[in-house]
């Protein structure tokens, strides 16, 4: 047996058994959707989650919006231009921590190289179609739940406070219409008619009819219950320490002293997926994109979810109140909160919604979104390891793309042709 770091590589011979046991690493939205879809196909499923208690990760604290409107990948020319401007302001919604580390510099280099008009044009139809398909699967899933999860297709309002912001959103609306989405460009009066019961300070905006929203904690609890009812095993506090690899396939997932045998392994551990990929000598760059959020239980609720274009704050009416999520801080895996960014976030909320004034003693959540250099998730079977499927790097669209990701992973493992061409999402694209 040859051991490299925490990876164990065992030489030997023997045929793989017929696939039956799938080990899914990660119990976030992607992991549970994968488990649910695999259980429907008759596989034995064991889900491993490193956290002792479920309920604190990005799958629970996000903005809960299903976004066909977000068809432009994070790596785009506009994002590069806006990001460079924001870096000069420590209170802006974007920042980079650990910028001089080799990992971060390599990520940024790849990000800029991917941020081309041609790449955006190539990826946009796929992202939109995946989000639309996921919205349909959400509608199917919630009919099976004996619980309210707050799912509604009420659209998404992009609010602009500047002329430049509005012009940019109008251009995006034109592209959206070409792709088949239904959009409306609104002036102040149009916003007032759409949100007649709430004062909103914006010079204009764009309303995307095809988006939907839900309450993430309620949905995750219902999905977890469904996975367990179908026979799926959920093991919390199960941190992966290595892998036993034989004949270019993962034979076992190592959990301390335990070796858990697997016929198929699905890597969908959020921001920790990059660390686990390195254990397997795979090149799959990922960087944490930290976001902040909080929920106001007693705030007045708008009828529709919204995003403030300039300050990049998502506002979503949920079952338990009104949720606000914002900021993107690229860097190491830590949950620290910048007082300057949080204070700016609160000010920007009040500037758009004068009736909402977040207090100082809020319970603020921070979460680490797994970001890829080109803004597209990793989704597909590894070329290096025959029984490894990777579903990671969904950044801010994990909640939106969870159900379609689960379906696609189940198709791959079952040997079916995937419902979408996944060439752009290959997990081996940085080899």
Coordinates of C-alpha atoms in Angstrom, one line a residue:
X1 CA 0.0 0.0 0.0
X2 CA 1.3 3.4 -1.0
X3 CA 0.2 6.3 1.2
X4 CA 0.5 10.0 0.1
X5 CA -0.6 12.4 2.8
X6 CA -4.1 11.2 3.8
X7 CA -4.7 9.4 0.6
X8 CA -4.2 5.6 0.5
X9 CA -3.6 4.0 -2.9
X10 CA -3.7 0.2 -2.9
X11 CA -2.5 -1.8 -5.8
X12 CA -4.4 -5.0 -6.6
X13 CA -6.9 -6.6 -9.0
X14 CA -10.5 -7.5 -9.0
X15 CA -13.7 -6.4 -10.7
X16 CA -16.0 -3.7 -9.3
X17 CA -19.2 -5.1 -7.8
X18 CA -22.5 -4.1 -9.3
X19 CA -23.2 -0.6 -8.1
X20 CA -25.5 -0.5 -5.1
X21 CA -24.0 1.7 -2.3
X22 CA -23.6 5.4 -2.9
X23 CA -21.7 7.4 -0.4
X24 CA -22.6 11.1 -0.7
X25 CA -20.2 13.5 1.0
X26 CA -22.1 16.6 2.2
X27 CA -25.6 17.1 3.6
X28 CA -26.3 20.5 2.2
X29 CA -29.0 21.2 -0.5
X30 CA -27.0 19.5 -3.2
X31 CA -26.1 16.4 -1.1
X32 CA -29.7 15.9 0.0
X33 CA -31.1 16.4 -3.5
X34 CA -28.6 13.9 -4.8
X35 CA -29.5 11.4 -2.0
X36 CA -33.2 11.8 -2.7
X37 CA -32.8 11.2 -6.5
X38 CA -30.6 8.2 -5.9
X39 CA -33.0 6.7 -3.5
X40 CA -35.7 7.0 -6.1
X41 CA -33.6 4.8 -8.3
X42 CA -33.2 2.1 -5.7
X43 CA -29.6 2.8 -4.6
X44 CA -28.5 2.4 -1.0
X45 CA -27.4 5.9 0.1
X46 CA -25.2 7.0 3.0
X47 CA -24.8 10.8 3.4
X48 CA -21.7 12.0 5.4
X49 CA -21.8 15.4 7.0
X50 CA -18.7 16.9 8.8
X51 CA -20.9 19.1 11.0
X52 CA -22.3 17.7 14.2
X53 CA -25.6 19.6 13.9
X54 CA -27.4 20.4 10.6
X55 CA -28.9 23.8 10.1
X56 CA -26.1 26.3 10.1
X57 CA -24.5 26.1 6.6
X58 CA -25.2 28.0 3.4
X59 CA -28.1 25.7 2.5
X60 CA -30.0 27.2 5.5
X61 CA -28.9 30.8 5.6
X62 CA -29.1 31.8 1.9
X63 CA -31.6 34.1 0.2
X64 CA -33.8 31.2 -0.9
X65 CA -34.3 32.5 -4.5
X66 CA -34.5 30.2 -7.6
X67 CA -33.0 32.3 -10.3
X68 CA -33.4 31.7 -14.0
X69 CA -32.7 35.4 -14.2
X70 CA -29.1 34.8 -13.1
X71 CA -27.8 33.3 -16.3
X72 CA -24.6 35.3 -16.4
X73 CA -21.8 33.4 -14.7
X74 CA -20.0 35.1 -11.8
X75 CA -16.9 35.4 -14.0
X76 CA -17.9 38.1 -16.5
X77 CA -16.4 41.3 -17.8
X78 CA -18.9 43.4 -15.8
X79 CA -18.0 41.5 -12.6
X80 CA -14.3 42.2 -13.2
X81 CA -14.9 45.9 -13.7
X82 CA -17.2 46.3 -10.8
X83 CA -15.0 44.2 -8.5
X84 CA -11.9 46.3 -9.2
X85 CA -13.8 49.5 -8.2
X86 CA -15.2 47.9 -5.0
X87 CA -11.8 46.7 -3.8
X88 CA -10.9 50.3 -3.1
X89 CA -13.7 50.5 -0.5
X90 CA -13.5 48.3 2.6
X91 CA -17.3 48.7 3.2
X92 CA -18.3 47.6 -0.3
X93 CA -20.2 44.4 -0.9
X94 CA -17.1 42.7 -2.5
X95 CA -13.7 42.0 -1.0
X96 CA -10.7 39.7 -1.2
X97 CA -9.0 38.3 1.9
X98 CA -5.5 36.7 1.7
X99 CA -5.0 38.2 -1.7
X100 CA -1.2 37.4 -1.7
X101 CA -1.6 33.7 -1.1
X102 CA -0.7 31.5 -4.1
X103 CA -4.2 29.8 -4.0
X104 CA -6.0 33.2 -4.2
X105 CA -3.7 34.6 -6.8
X106 CA -4.1 31.5 -9.0
X107 CA -7.9 31.7 -8.6
X108 CA -8.0 35.4 -9.6
X109 CA -5.8 34.7 -12.6
X110 CA -8.2 32.0 -13.8
X111 CA -11.2 34.1 -13.0
X112 CA -10.0 37.0 -15.2
X113 CA -9.1 34.6 -18.0
X114 CA -12.6 33.1 -17.9
X115 CA -14.4 36.5 -17.8
X116 CA -14.8 37.0 -21.5
X117 CA -17.9 37.9 -23.6
X118 CA -17.5 34.6 -25.5
X119 CA -17.5 32.5 -22.4
X120 CA -20.5 34.3 -21.0
X121 CA -22.4 33.8 -24.2
X122 CA -21.5 30.1 -24.2
X123 CA -22.5 29.5 -20.6
X124 CA -25.7 31.7 -20.3
X125 CA -28.2 29.4 -22.0
X126 CA -27.1 26.4 -20.0
X127 CA -27.3 28.3 -16.7
X128 CA -30.8 29.6 -17.5
X129 CA -32.0 26.1 -18.6
X130 CA -30.6 24.5 -15.5
X131 CA -32.3 27.0 -13.3
X132 CA -35.7 26.6 -15.1
X133 CA -35.5 22.8 -14.8
X134 CA -34.6 23.1 -11.1
X135 CA -37.6 25.3 -10.5
X136 CA -39.9 22.7 -12.1
X137 CA -38.3 20.0 -9.9
X138 CA -38.9 22.1 -6.8
X139 CA -42.6 22.2 -7.7
X140 CA -42.6 18.4 -8.0
X141 CA -40.8 18.0 -4.7
X142 CA -42.9 20.1 -2.5
X143 CA -46.1 18.2 -3.5
X144 CA -44.6 15.3 -1.7
X145 CA -43.8 17.2 1.5
X146 CA -46.1 17.2 4.5
X147 CA -44.9 20.7 5.4
X148 CA -45.0 24.3 4.3
X149 CA -41.7 25.5 2.8
X150 CA -42.8 28.9 1.5
X151 CA -42.3 28.1 -2.2
X152 CA -43.9 30.7 -4.6
X153 CA -43.2 31.8 -8.1
X154 CA -43.6 35.5 -7.7
X155 CA -40.6 36.7 -9.7
X156 CA -37.6 38.8 -8.7
X157 CA -37.3 42.6 -8.7
X158 CA -33.9 44.1 -9.4
X159 CA -33.8 47.5 -7.8
X160 CA -31.5 50.3 -9.1
X161 CA -30.5 53.5 -7.4
X162 CA -28.3 54.9 -10.2
X163 CA -28.7 55.5 -13.9
X164 CA -25.7 53.3 -14.6
X165 CA -27.2 50.5 -12.7
X166 CA -30.5 50.8 -14.5
X167 CA -28.9 50.9 -17.9
X168 CA -26.9 47.7 -17.1
X169 CA -30.0 45.9 -15.9
X170 CA -31.9 47.0 -19.0
X171 CA -29.2 45.4 -21.2
X172 CA -29.4 42.3 -19.1
X173 CA -33.2 42.3 -19.6
X174 CA -32.7 42.4 -23.4
X175 CA -30.5 39.4 -23.2
X176 CA -33.0 37.6 -21.0
X177 CA -35.8 38.2 -23.5
X178 CA -33.6 36.8 -26.3
X179 CA -33.2 33.6 -24.1
X180 CA -37.0 33.4 -23.6
X181 CA -37.5 34.9 -20.2
X182 CA -40.4 37.2 -19.4
X183 CA -39.2 40.6 -18.1
X184 CA -40.5 44.1 -17.4
X185 CA -38.5 47.3 -17.2
X186 CA -40.0 49.5 -14.5
X187 CA -39.7 53.2 -13.6
X188 CA -40.5 54.6 -10.1
X189 CA -44.2 54.4 -10.7
X190 CA -44.0 50.8 -12.0
X191 CA -42.2 49.8 -8.8
X192 CA -44.8 51.6 -6.7
X193 CA -47.6 49.7 -8.5
X194 CA -45.8 46.3 -8.1
X195 CA -45.2 47.0 -4.4
X196 CA -48.2 49.1 -3.5
X197 CA -48.1 48.4 0.2
X198 CA -44.4 49.3 0.9
X199 CA -42.3 52.3 0.2
X200 CA -39.2 51.6 -1.9
X201 CA -36.6 54.2 -2.8
X202 CA -35.4 53.2 -6.3
X203 CA -35.2 55.1 -9.6
X204 CA -36.2 52.1 -11.5
X205 CA -35.6 48.4 -11.9
X206 CA -36.3 45.2 -13.9
X207 CA -38.8 42.6 -12.9
X208 CA -38.0 39.0 -13.8
X209 CA -41.2 36.9 -13.8
X210 CA -39.7 33.5 -14.0
X211 CA -37.9 33.5 -10.6
X212 CA -39.2 31.8 -7.5
X213 CA -38.4 31.7 -3.8
X214 CA -38.8 29.6 -0.7
X215 CA -37.8 29.4 3.0
X216 CA -34.5 27.4 3.0
X217 CA -34.6 26.0 6.6
X218 CA -38.2 24.7 6.2
X219 CA -37.4 23.1 2.8
X220 CA -34.2 21.5 4.1
X221 CA -36.0 20.0 7.1
X222 CA -38.7 18.6 4.8
X223 CA -36.1 17.2 2.4
X224 CA -34.1 15.6 5.2
X225 CA -37.2 13.9 6.5
X226 CA -38.0 12.6 3.1
X227 CA -34.5 11.2 2.5
X228 CA -34.6 9.4 5.9
X229 CA -38.2 8.1 5.2
X230 CA -37.0 6.6 2.0
X231 CA -34.2 4.8 3.8
X232 CA -31.3 7.1 3.4
X233 CA -28.7 7.2 6.2
X234 CA -27.5 10.6 7.4
X235 CA -24.3 10.5 9.5
X236 CA -23.4 13.8 11.1
X237 CA -20.0 14.5 12.6
X238 CA -18.6 12.3 9.9
X239 CA -15.5 14.1 8.7
X240 CA -13.6 12.4 5.9
X241 CA -9.9 11.9 6.6
X242 CA -8.9 10.1 3.5
X243 CA -9.7 7.7 0.7
X244 CA -8.7 4.1 -0.1
X245 CA -8.2 3.9 -3.9
X246 CA -7.7 0.8 -5.9
X247 CA -7.5 0.4 -9.7
X248 CA -8.4 4.0 -10.3
X249 CA -11.6 3.8 -8.3
X250 CA -12.4 4.7 -4.7
X251 CA -12.8 1.6 -2.7
X252 CA -13.5 3.1 0.7
X253 CA -14.0 6.5 2.3
X254 CA -11.9 6.8 5.4
X255 CA -13.5 8.3 8.6
X256 CA -10.8 8.2 11.2
X257 CA -10.4 4.5 12.0
X258 CA -13.4 3.5 9.9
X259 CA -13.2 2.5 6.3
X260 CA -16.7 2.9 4.6
X261 CA -16.9 0.9 1.4
X262 CA -18.5 2.5 -1.5
X263 CA -19.5 1.5 -5.0
X264 CA -20.0 5.1 -6.0
X265 CA -18.9 8.3 -4.3
X266 CA -20.5 11.8 -4.8
X267 CA -18.4 14.7 -3.7
X268 CA -20.7 17.6 -2.9
X269 CA -19.3 19.1 0.4
X270 CA -19.6 22.7 -0.5
X271 CA -16.5 24.8 0.1
X272 CA -14.7 21.8 1.7
X273 CA -14.9 19.9 -1.6
X274 CA -11.6 21.5 -2.8
X275 CA -9.8 20.2 0.3
X276 CA -11.2 16.7 -0.3
X277 CA -10.3 16.8 -4.0
X278 CA -6.7 17.6 -3.1
X279 CA -6.7 14.4 -1.0
X280 CA -7.4 12.6 -4.3
X281 CA -4.8 14.6 -6.2
X282 CA -7.5 16.2 -8.3
X283 CA -7.1 19.8 -9.6
X284 CA -10.4 21.4 -8.7
X285 CA -9.8 25.0 -7.6
X286 CA -12.4 26.4 -5.2
X287 CA -12.4 29.5 -3.0
X288 CA -14.8 30.5 -0.3
X289 CA -17.1 33.4 -1.1
X290 CA -18.3 34.5 2.3
X291 CA -21.7 36.1 2.7
X292 CA -23.6 37.7 5.6
X293 CA -27.3 37.3 6.4
X294 CA -30.0 38.0 8.9
X295 CA -33.8 37.6 9.3
X296 CA -36.1 40.2 10.7
X297 CA -39.2 38.5 12.2
X298 CA -41.2 41.7 12.6
X299 CA -40.3 43.7 9.6
X300 CA -42.9 44.7 6.9
X301 CA -42.7 42.3 4.0
X302 CA -42.6 43.2 0.3
X303 CA -44.7 41.0 -2.0
X304 CA -41.7 40.0 -4.1
X305 CA -38.1 39.1 -3.5
X306 CA -35.7 41.8 -4.6
X307 CA -32.0 42.4 -5.1
X308 CA -30.5 45.9 -4.9
X309 CA -28.2 46.1 -7.9
X310 CA -25.5 48.5 -6.5
X311 CA -25.3 47.1 -3.0
X312 CA -25.9 43.5 -4.0
X313 CA -28.3 42.7 -1.1
X314 CA -31.0 40.0 -1.6
X315 CA -34.3 40.6 0.2
X316 CA -36.7 37.7 0.5
X317 CA -40.0 37.3 2.3
X318 CA -40.0 34.0 4.1
X319 CA -42.2 32.1 6.4
X320 CA -40.2 33.2 9.5
X321 CA -39.7 36.9 8.5
X322 CA -37.8 39.0 6.0
X323 CA -34.4 37.7 5.1
X324 CA -31.4 39.9 3.9
X325 CA -28.3 38.3 2.4
X326 CA -25.3 40.2 1.0
X327 CA -21.6 40.6 0.5
X328 CA -19.0 38.4 -1.3
X329 CA -15.7 38.1 0.3
X330 CA -13.3 35.7 -1.5
X331 CA -10.6 34.1 0.6
X332 CA -9.9 31.5 3.2
X333 CA -12.5 29.4 5.1
X334 CA -13.4 31.6 8.1
X335 CA -16.7 33.0 9.4
X336 CA -15.5 36.4 10.7
X337 CA -17.7 39.4 10.0
X338 CA -16.4 42.8 8.9
X339 CA -18.1 45.5 11.0
X340 CA -17.7 48.0 8.1
X341 CA -19.4 45.7 5.6
X342 CA -22.2 44.8 8.0
X343 CA -22.8 48.5 8.8
X344 CA -22.9 49.3 5.1
X345 CA -25.3 46.5 4.5
X346 CA -27.7 47.9 7.1
X347 CA -27.5 51.4 5.7
X348 CA -28.2 50.2 2.2
X349 CA -31.2 48.3 3.4
X350 CA -32.7 51.4 4.9
X351 CA -31.9 53.5 1.9
X352 CA -34.1 51.2 -0.3
X353 CA -36.7 50.3 2.4
X354 CA -37.1 53.4 4.6
X355 CA -39.6 51.6 6.9
X356 CA -36.9 48.9 7.7
X357 CA -34.2 49.8 10.2
X358 CA -32.1 46.8 11.3
X359 CA -31.0 47.0 14.9
X360 CA -27.5 46.7 16.3
X361 CA -28.1 43.5 18.2
X362 CA -28.9 41.3 15.3
X363 CA -28.1 37.7 15.1
X364 CA -25.9 37.7 12.0
X365 CA -25.1 34.6 10.0
X366 CA -22.1 34.1 7.8
X367 CA -21.7 31.4 5.3
X368 CA -19.0 30.1 2.9
X369 CA -20.2 29.7 -0.7
X370 CA -18.0 27.4 -2.9
X371 CA -16.9 29.6 -5.9
X372 CA -15.1 28.3 -9.0
X373 CA -12.8 30.5 -11.1
X374 CA -15.1 30.5 -14.1
X375 CA -18.4 30.9 -12.1
X376 CA -19.7 27.5 -13.2
X377 CA -20.2 24.5 -10.9
X378 CA -18.3 21.3 -11.2
X379 CA -20.7 18.6 -12.3
X380 CA -19.8 15.2 -13.8
X381 CA -17.9 12.0 -13.4
X382 CA -14.2 12.3 -12.8
X383 CA -11.9 11.1 -15.5
X384 CA -9.3 10.1 -12.9
X385 CA -11.5 8.0 -10.7
X386 CA -14.1 5.8 -12.3
X387 CA -16.6 5.8 -9.5
X388 CA -16.4 9.4 -8.4
X389 CA -19.0 12.0 -9.4
X390 CA -18.4 15.6 -8.4
X391 CA -21.2 18.1 -7.8
X392 CA -19.7 21.2 -6.2
X393 CA -18.9 24.9 -6.7
X394 CA -22.4 26.2 -7.1
X395 CA -21.4 29.5 -5.4
X396 CA -24.6 31.6 -4.8
X397 CA -26.8 29.2 -6.8
X398 CA -26.6 26.1 -4.7
X399 CA -30.2 26.5 -3.5
X400 CA -31.4 27.3 -7.0
X401 CA -29.6 24.4 -8.7
X402 CA -29.9 21.8 -6.0
X403 CA -32.8 19.7 -7.4
X404 CA -31.5 19.6 -11.0
X405 CA -28.0 18.7 -9.8
X406 CA -29.5 15.8 -7.8
X407 CA -31.3 14.6 -10.9
X408 CA -28.2 14.9 -13.1
X409 CA -26.0 13.0 -10.6
X410 CA -28.6 10.2 -10.4
X411 CA -28.6 10.0 -14.2
X412 CA -24.8 9.8 -14.4
X413 CA -24.6 7.1 -11.7
X414 CA -27.4 5.0 -13.2
X415 CA -25.7 5.1 -16.6
X416 CA -28.3 7.2 -18.3
X417 CA -27.6 10.0 -20.7
X418 CA -27.7 13.3 -18.7
X419 CA -30.6 15.6 -19.4
X420 CA -28.2 18.4 -20.3
X421 CA -24.8 18.6 -22.1
X422 CA -22.4 19.0 -19.1
X423 CA -19.2 19.6 -21.1
X424 CA -18.9 23.1 -19.8
X425 CA -19.2 21.8 -16.2
X426 CA -16.6 19.1 -16.4
X427 CA -14.8 18.6 -13.0
X428 CA -11.6 18.0 -14.9
X429 CA -11.5 21.3 -16.8
X430 CA -8.5 22.6 -14.8
X431 CA -6.3 19.5 -15.2

